[in-house]
PDB file of C-alpha atoms and ligand atoms in Angstrom:
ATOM      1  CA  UNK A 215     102.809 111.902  73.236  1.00  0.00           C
ATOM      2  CA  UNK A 216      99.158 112.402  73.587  1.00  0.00           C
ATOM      3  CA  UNK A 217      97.669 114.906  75.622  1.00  0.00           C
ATOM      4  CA  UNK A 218      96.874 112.035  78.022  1.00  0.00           C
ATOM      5  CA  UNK A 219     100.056 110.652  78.540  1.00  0.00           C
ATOM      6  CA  UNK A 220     101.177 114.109  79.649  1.00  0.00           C
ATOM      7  CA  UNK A 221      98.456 114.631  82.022  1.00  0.00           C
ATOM      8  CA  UNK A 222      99.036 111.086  83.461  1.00  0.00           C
ATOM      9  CA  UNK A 223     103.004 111.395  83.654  1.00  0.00           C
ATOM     10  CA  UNK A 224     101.778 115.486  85.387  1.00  0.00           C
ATOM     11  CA  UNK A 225     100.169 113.381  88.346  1.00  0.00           C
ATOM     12  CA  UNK A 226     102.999 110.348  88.621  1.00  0.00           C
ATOM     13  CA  UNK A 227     104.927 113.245  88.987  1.00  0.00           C
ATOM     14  CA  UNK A 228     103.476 114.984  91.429  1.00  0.00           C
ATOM     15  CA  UNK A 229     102.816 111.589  93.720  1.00  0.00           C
ATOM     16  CA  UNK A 230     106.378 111.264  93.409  1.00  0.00           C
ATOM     17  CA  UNK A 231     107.220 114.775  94.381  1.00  0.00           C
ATOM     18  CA  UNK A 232     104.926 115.104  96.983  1.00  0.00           C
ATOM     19  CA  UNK A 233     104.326 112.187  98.624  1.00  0.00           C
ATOM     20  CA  UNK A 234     106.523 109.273  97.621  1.00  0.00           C
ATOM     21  CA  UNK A 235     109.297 110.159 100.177  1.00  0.00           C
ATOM     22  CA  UNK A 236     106.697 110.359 103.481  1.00  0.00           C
ATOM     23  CA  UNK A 237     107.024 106.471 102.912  1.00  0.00           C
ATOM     24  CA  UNK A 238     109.926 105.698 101.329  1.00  0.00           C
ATOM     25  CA  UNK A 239     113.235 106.504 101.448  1.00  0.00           C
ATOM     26  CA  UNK A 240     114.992 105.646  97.888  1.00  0.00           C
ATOM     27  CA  UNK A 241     118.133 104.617  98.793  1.00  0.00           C
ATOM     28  CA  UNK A 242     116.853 101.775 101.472  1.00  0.00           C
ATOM     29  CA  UNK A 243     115.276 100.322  98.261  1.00  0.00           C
ATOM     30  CA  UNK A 244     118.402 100.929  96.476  1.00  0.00           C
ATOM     31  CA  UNK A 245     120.537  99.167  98.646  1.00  0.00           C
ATOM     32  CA  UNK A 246     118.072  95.899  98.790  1.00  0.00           C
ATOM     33  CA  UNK A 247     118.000  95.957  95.182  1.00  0.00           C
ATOM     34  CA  UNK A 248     122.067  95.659  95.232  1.00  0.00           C
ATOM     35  CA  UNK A 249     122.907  98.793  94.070  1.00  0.00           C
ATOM     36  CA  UNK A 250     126.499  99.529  94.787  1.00  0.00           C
ATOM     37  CA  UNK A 251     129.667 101.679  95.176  1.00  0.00           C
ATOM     38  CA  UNK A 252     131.810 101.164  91.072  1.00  0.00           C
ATOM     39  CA  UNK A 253     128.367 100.069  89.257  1.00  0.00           C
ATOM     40  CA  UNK A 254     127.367 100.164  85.911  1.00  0.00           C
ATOM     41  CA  UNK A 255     123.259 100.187  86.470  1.00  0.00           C
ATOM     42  CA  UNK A 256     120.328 100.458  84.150  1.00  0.00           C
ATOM     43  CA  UNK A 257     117.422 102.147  85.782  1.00  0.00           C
ATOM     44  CA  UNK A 258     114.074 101.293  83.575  1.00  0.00           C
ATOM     45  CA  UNK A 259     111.147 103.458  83.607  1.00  0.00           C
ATOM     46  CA  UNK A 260     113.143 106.429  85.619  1.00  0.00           C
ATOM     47  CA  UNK A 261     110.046 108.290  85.600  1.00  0.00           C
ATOM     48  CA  UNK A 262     110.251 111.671  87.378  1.00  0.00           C
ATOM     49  CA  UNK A 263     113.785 110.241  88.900  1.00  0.00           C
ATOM     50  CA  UNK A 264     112.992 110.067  92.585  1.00  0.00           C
ATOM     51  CA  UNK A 265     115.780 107.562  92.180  1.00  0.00           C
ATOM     52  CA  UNK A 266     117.934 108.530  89.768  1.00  0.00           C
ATOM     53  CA  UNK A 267     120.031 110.918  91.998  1.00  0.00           C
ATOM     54  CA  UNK A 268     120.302 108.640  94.789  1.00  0.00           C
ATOM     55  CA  UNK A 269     121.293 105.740  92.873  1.00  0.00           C
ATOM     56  CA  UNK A 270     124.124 107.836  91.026  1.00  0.00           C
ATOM     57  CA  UNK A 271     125.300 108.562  94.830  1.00  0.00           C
ATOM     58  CA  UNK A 272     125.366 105.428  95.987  1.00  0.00           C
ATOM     59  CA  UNK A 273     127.986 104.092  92.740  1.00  0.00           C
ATOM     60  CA  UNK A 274     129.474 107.123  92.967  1.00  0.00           C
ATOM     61  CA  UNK A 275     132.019 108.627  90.886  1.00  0.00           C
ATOM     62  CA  UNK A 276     133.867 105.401  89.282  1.00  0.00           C
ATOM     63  CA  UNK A 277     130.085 104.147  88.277  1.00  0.00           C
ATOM     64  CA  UNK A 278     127.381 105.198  85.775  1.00  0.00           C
ATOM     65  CA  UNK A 279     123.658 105.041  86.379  1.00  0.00           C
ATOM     66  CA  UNK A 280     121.613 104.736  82.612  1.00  0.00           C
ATOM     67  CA  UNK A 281     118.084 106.483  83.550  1.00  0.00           C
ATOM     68  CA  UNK A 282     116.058 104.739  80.614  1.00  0.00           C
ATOM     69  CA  UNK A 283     112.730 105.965  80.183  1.00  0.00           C
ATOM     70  CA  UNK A 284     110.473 105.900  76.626  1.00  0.00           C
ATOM     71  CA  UNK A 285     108.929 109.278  78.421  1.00  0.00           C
ATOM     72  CA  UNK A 286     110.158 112.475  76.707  1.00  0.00           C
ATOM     73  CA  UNK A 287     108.853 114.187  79.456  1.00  0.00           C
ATOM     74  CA  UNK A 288     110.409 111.612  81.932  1.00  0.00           C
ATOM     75  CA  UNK A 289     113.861 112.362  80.752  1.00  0.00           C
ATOM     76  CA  UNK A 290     113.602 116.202  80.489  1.00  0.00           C
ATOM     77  CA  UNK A 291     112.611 115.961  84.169  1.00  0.00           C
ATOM     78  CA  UNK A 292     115.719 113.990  85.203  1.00  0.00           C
ATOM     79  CA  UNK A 293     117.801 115.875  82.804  1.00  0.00           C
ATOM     80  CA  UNK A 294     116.809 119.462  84.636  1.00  0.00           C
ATOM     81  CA  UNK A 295     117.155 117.572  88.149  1.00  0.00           C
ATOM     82  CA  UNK A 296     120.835 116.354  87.466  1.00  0.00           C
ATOM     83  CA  UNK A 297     121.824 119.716  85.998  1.00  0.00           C
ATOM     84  CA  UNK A 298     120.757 121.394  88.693  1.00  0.00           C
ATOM     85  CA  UNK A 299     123.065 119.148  91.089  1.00  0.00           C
ATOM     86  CA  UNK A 300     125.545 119.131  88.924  1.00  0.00           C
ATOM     87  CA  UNK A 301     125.596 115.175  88.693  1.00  0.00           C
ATOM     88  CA  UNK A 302     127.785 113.687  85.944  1.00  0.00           C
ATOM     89  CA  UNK A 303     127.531 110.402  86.296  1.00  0.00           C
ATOM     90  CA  UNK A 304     123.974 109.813  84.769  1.00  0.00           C
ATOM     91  CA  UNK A 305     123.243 108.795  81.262  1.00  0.00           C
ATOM     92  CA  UNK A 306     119.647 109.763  79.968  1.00  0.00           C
ATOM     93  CA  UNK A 307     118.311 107.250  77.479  1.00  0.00           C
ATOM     94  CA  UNK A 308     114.912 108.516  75.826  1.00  0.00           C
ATOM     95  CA  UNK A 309     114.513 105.004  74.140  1.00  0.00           C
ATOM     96  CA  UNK A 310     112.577 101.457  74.823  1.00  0.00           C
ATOM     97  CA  UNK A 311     113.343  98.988  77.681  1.00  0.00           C
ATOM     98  CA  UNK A 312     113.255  96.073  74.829  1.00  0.00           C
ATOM     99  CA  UNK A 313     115.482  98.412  71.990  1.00  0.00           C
ATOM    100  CA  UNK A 314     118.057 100.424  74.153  1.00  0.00           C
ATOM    101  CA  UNK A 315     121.169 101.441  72.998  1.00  0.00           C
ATOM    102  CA  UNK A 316     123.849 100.157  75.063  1.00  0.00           C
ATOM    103  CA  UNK A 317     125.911  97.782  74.555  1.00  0.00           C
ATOM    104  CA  UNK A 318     126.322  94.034  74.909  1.00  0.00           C
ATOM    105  CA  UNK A 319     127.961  92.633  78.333  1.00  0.00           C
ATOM    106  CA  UNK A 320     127.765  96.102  80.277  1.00  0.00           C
ATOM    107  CA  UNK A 321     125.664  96.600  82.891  1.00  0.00           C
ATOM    108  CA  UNK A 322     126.299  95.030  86.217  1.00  0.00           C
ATOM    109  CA  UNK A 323     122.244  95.601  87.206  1.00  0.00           C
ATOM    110  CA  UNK A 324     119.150  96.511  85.831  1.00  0.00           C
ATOM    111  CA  UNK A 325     116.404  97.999  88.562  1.00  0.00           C
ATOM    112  CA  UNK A 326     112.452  98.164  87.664  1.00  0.00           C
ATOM    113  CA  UNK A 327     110.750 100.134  90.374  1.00  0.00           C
ATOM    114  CA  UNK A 328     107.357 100.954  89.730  1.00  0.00           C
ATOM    115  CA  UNK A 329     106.910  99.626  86.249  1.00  0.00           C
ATOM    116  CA  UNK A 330     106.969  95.602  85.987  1.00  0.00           C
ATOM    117  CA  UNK A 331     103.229  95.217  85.642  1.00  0.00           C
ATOM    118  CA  UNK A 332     102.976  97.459  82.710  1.00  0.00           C
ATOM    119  CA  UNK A 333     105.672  95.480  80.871  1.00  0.00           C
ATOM    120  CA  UNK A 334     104.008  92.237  81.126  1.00  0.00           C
ATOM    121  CA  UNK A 335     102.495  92.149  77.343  1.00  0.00           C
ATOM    122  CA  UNK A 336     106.259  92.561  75.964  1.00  0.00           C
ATOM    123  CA  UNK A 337     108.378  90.645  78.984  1.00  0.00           C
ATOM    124  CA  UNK A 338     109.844  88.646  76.370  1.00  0.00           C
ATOM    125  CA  UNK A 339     111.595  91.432  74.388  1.00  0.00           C
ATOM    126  CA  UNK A 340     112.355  92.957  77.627  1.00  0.00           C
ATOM    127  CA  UNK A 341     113.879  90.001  78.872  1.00  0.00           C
ATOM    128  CA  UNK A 342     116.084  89.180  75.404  1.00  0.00           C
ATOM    129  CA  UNK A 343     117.561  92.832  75.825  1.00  0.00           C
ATOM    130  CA  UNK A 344     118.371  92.066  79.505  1.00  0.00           C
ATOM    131  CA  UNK A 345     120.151  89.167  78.986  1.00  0.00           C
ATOM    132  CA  UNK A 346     122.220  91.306  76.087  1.00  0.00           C
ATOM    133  CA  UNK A 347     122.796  94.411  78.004  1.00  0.00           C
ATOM    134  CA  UNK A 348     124.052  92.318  81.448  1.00  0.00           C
ATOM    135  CA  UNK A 349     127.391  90.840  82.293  1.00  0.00           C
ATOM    136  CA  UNK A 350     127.270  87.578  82.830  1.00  0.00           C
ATOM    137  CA  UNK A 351     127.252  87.891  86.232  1.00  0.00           C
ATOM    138  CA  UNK A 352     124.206  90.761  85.747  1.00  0.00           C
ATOM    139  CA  UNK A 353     121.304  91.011  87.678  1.00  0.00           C
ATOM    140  CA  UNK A 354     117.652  91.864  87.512  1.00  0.00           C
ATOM    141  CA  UNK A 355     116.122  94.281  90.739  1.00  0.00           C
ATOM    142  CA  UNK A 356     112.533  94.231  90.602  1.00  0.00           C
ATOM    143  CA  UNK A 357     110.128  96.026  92.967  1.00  0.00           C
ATOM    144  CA  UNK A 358     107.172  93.985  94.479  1.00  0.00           C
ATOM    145  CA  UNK A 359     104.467  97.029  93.557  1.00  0.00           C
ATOM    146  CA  UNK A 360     101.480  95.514  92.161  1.00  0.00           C
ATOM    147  CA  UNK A 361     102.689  92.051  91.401  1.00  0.00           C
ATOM    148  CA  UNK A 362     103.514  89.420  94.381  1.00  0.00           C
ATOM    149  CA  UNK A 363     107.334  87.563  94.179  1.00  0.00           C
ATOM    150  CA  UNK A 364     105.534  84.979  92.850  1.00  0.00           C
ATOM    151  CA  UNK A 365     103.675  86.696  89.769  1.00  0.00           C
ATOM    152  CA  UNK A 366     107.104  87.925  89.057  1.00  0.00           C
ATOM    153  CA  UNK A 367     109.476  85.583  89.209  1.00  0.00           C
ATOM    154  CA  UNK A 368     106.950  83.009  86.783  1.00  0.00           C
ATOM    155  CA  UNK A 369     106.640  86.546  84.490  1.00  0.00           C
ATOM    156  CA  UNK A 370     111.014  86.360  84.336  1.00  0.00           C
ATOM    157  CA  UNK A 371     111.433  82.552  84.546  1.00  0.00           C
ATOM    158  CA  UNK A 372     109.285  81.105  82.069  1.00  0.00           C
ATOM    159  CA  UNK A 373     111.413  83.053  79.561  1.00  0.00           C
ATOM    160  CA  UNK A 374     114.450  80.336  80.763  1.00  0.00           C
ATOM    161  CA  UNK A 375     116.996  82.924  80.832  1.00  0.00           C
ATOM    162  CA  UNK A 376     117.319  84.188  84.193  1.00  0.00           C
ATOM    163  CA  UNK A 377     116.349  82.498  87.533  1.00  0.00           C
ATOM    164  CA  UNK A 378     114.702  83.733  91.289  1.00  0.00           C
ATOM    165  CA  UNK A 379     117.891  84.201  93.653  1.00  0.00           C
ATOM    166  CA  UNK A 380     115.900  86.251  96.143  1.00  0.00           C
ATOM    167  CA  UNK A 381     112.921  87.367  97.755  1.00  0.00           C
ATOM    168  CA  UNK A 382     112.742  90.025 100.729  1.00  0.00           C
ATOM    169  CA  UNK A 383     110.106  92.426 101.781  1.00  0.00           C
ATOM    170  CA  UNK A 384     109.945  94.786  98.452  1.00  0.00           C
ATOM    171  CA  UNK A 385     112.619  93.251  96.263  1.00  0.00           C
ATOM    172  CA  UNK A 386     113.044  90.015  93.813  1.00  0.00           C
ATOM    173  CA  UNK A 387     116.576  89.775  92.211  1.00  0.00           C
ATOM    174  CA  UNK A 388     117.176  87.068  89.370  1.00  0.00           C
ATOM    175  CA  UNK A 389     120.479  86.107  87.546  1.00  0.00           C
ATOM    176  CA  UNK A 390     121.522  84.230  84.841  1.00  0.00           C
ATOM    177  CA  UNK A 391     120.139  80.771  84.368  1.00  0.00           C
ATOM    178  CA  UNK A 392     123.509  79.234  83.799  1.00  0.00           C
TER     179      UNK A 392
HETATM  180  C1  SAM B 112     105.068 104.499  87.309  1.00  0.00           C
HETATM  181  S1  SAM B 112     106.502 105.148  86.532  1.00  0.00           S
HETATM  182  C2  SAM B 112     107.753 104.632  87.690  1.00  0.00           C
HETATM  183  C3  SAM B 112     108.848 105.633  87.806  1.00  0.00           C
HETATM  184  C4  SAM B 112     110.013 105.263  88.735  1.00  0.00           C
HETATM  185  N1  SAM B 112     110.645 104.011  88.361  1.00  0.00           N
HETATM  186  C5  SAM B 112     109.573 105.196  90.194  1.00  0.00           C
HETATM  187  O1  SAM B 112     109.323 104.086  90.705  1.00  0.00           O
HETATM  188  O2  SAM B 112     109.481 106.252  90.804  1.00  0.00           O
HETATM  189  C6  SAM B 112     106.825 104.023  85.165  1.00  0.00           C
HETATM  190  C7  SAM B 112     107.699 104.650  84.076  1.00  0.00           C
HETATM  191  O3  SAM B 112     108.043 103.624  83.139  1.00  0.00           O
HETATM  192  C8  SAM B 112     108.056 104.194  81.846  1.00  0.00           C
HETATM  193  N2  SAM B 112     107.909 103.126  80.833  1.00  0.00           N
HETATM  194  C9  SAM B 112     106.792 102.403  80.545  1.00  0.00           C
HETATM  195  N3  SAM B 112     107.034 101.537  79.554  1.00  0.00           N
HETATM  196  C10 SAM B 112     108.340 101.697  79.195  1.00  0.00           C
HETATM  197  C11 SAM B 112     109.179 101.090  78.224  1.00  0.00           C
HETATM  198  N4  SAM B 112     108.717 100.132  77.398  1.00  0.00           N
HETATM  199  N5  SAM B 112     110.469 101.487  78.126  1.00  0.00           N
HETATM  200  C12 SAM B 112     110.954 102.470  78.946  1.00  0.00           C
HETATM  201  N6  SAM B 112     110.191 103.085  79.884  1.00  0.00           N
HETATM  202  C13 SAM B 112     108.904 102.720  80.012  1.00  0.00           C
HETATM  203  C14 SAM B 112     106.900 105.185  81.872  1.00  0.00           C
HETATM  204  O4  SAM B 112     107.030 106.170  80.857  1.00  0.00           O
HETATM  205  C15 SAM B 112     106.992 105.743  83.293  1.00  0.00           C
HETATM  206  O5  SAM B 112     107.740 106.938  83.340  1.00  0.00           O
END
């Protein structure tokens, strides 16, 4: 990690510390994306985890929340911030969107917040590990920041995998293309 990358993840972090709840409140966006009590849930690019904890409250104790980010300094955040609560039921993956380690047919969802427009040059690898990773009944949460529903959904269709279910105010969801 370069001495830039830490210096940029030092002020995503501190935005999301220090301001990102004035305007949001993580488990609204949760909840829109689907999240729910039992789930098995991959959260890409967890970042500094301003939702990791709330998402492994809302599935609760018979689900598992995968906080995935390619960030060593990402992880060690989320890893200090579940300790601290004493949260078991997150996974930390230090590791790829497109190469992760879990397995086929086993995650229920799969939530981007905050990183879809900085996966656009390698959507296609992303996309082939989603539609590995999901169930068949799996779906895609993706947060309208920086890209419109529109951007996105032609970003996740033309790979002819999965297909636009819907569109509200900050969230697109896709499933399987059947
Ligand atoms: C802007 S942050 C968003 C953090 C969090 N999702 C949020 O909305 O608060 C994007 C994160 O995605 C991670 N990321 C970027 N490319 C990735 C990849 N290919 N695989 C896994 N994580 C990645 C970055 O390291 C960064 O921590």
């Amino acid at each position: 990690m370069s001495f830039r990358e830490r210096i940029h993840f030092m002020g995503v972090s501190f935005i999301h510390e220090t301001m990102y709840g004035l305007f949001m409140k993580a488990e609204d966006l949760l909840l829109a994306a689907g999240v729910d009590k039992g789930q098995k849930i991959l959260e890409v690019g967890c970042g500094p985890g301003f939702f990791t904890i709330p998402a492994a409250e809302i599935v609760g104790e018979e689900g598992i929340v995968f906080a995935n980010d390619i960030n060593p300094f990402a992880i060690k955040k989320v890893e200090k911030k579940i300790a601290k609560k004493n949260i078991k039921n997150v996974k930390l993956l230090l590791e790829d969107v497109t190469k992760t380690s879990l397995l086929d047919d086993s995650i229920d969802l799969a939530f981007f917040f905050g990183i879809i427009h900085s996966l656009v040059n390698i959507i296609d690898d992303v996309i082939l590990e989603m539609d590995r990773i999901l169930t068949k009944d799996g779906i895609i949460a993706i947060q309208k920041s920086k890209m419109s529903a529109d951007a996105i959904a032609e970003l996740i269709e033309k790979t002819n995998r999965f297909k636009l279910i819907e569109n509200t105010k900050r969230i697109v969801k896709f499933s399987r293309r059947k």
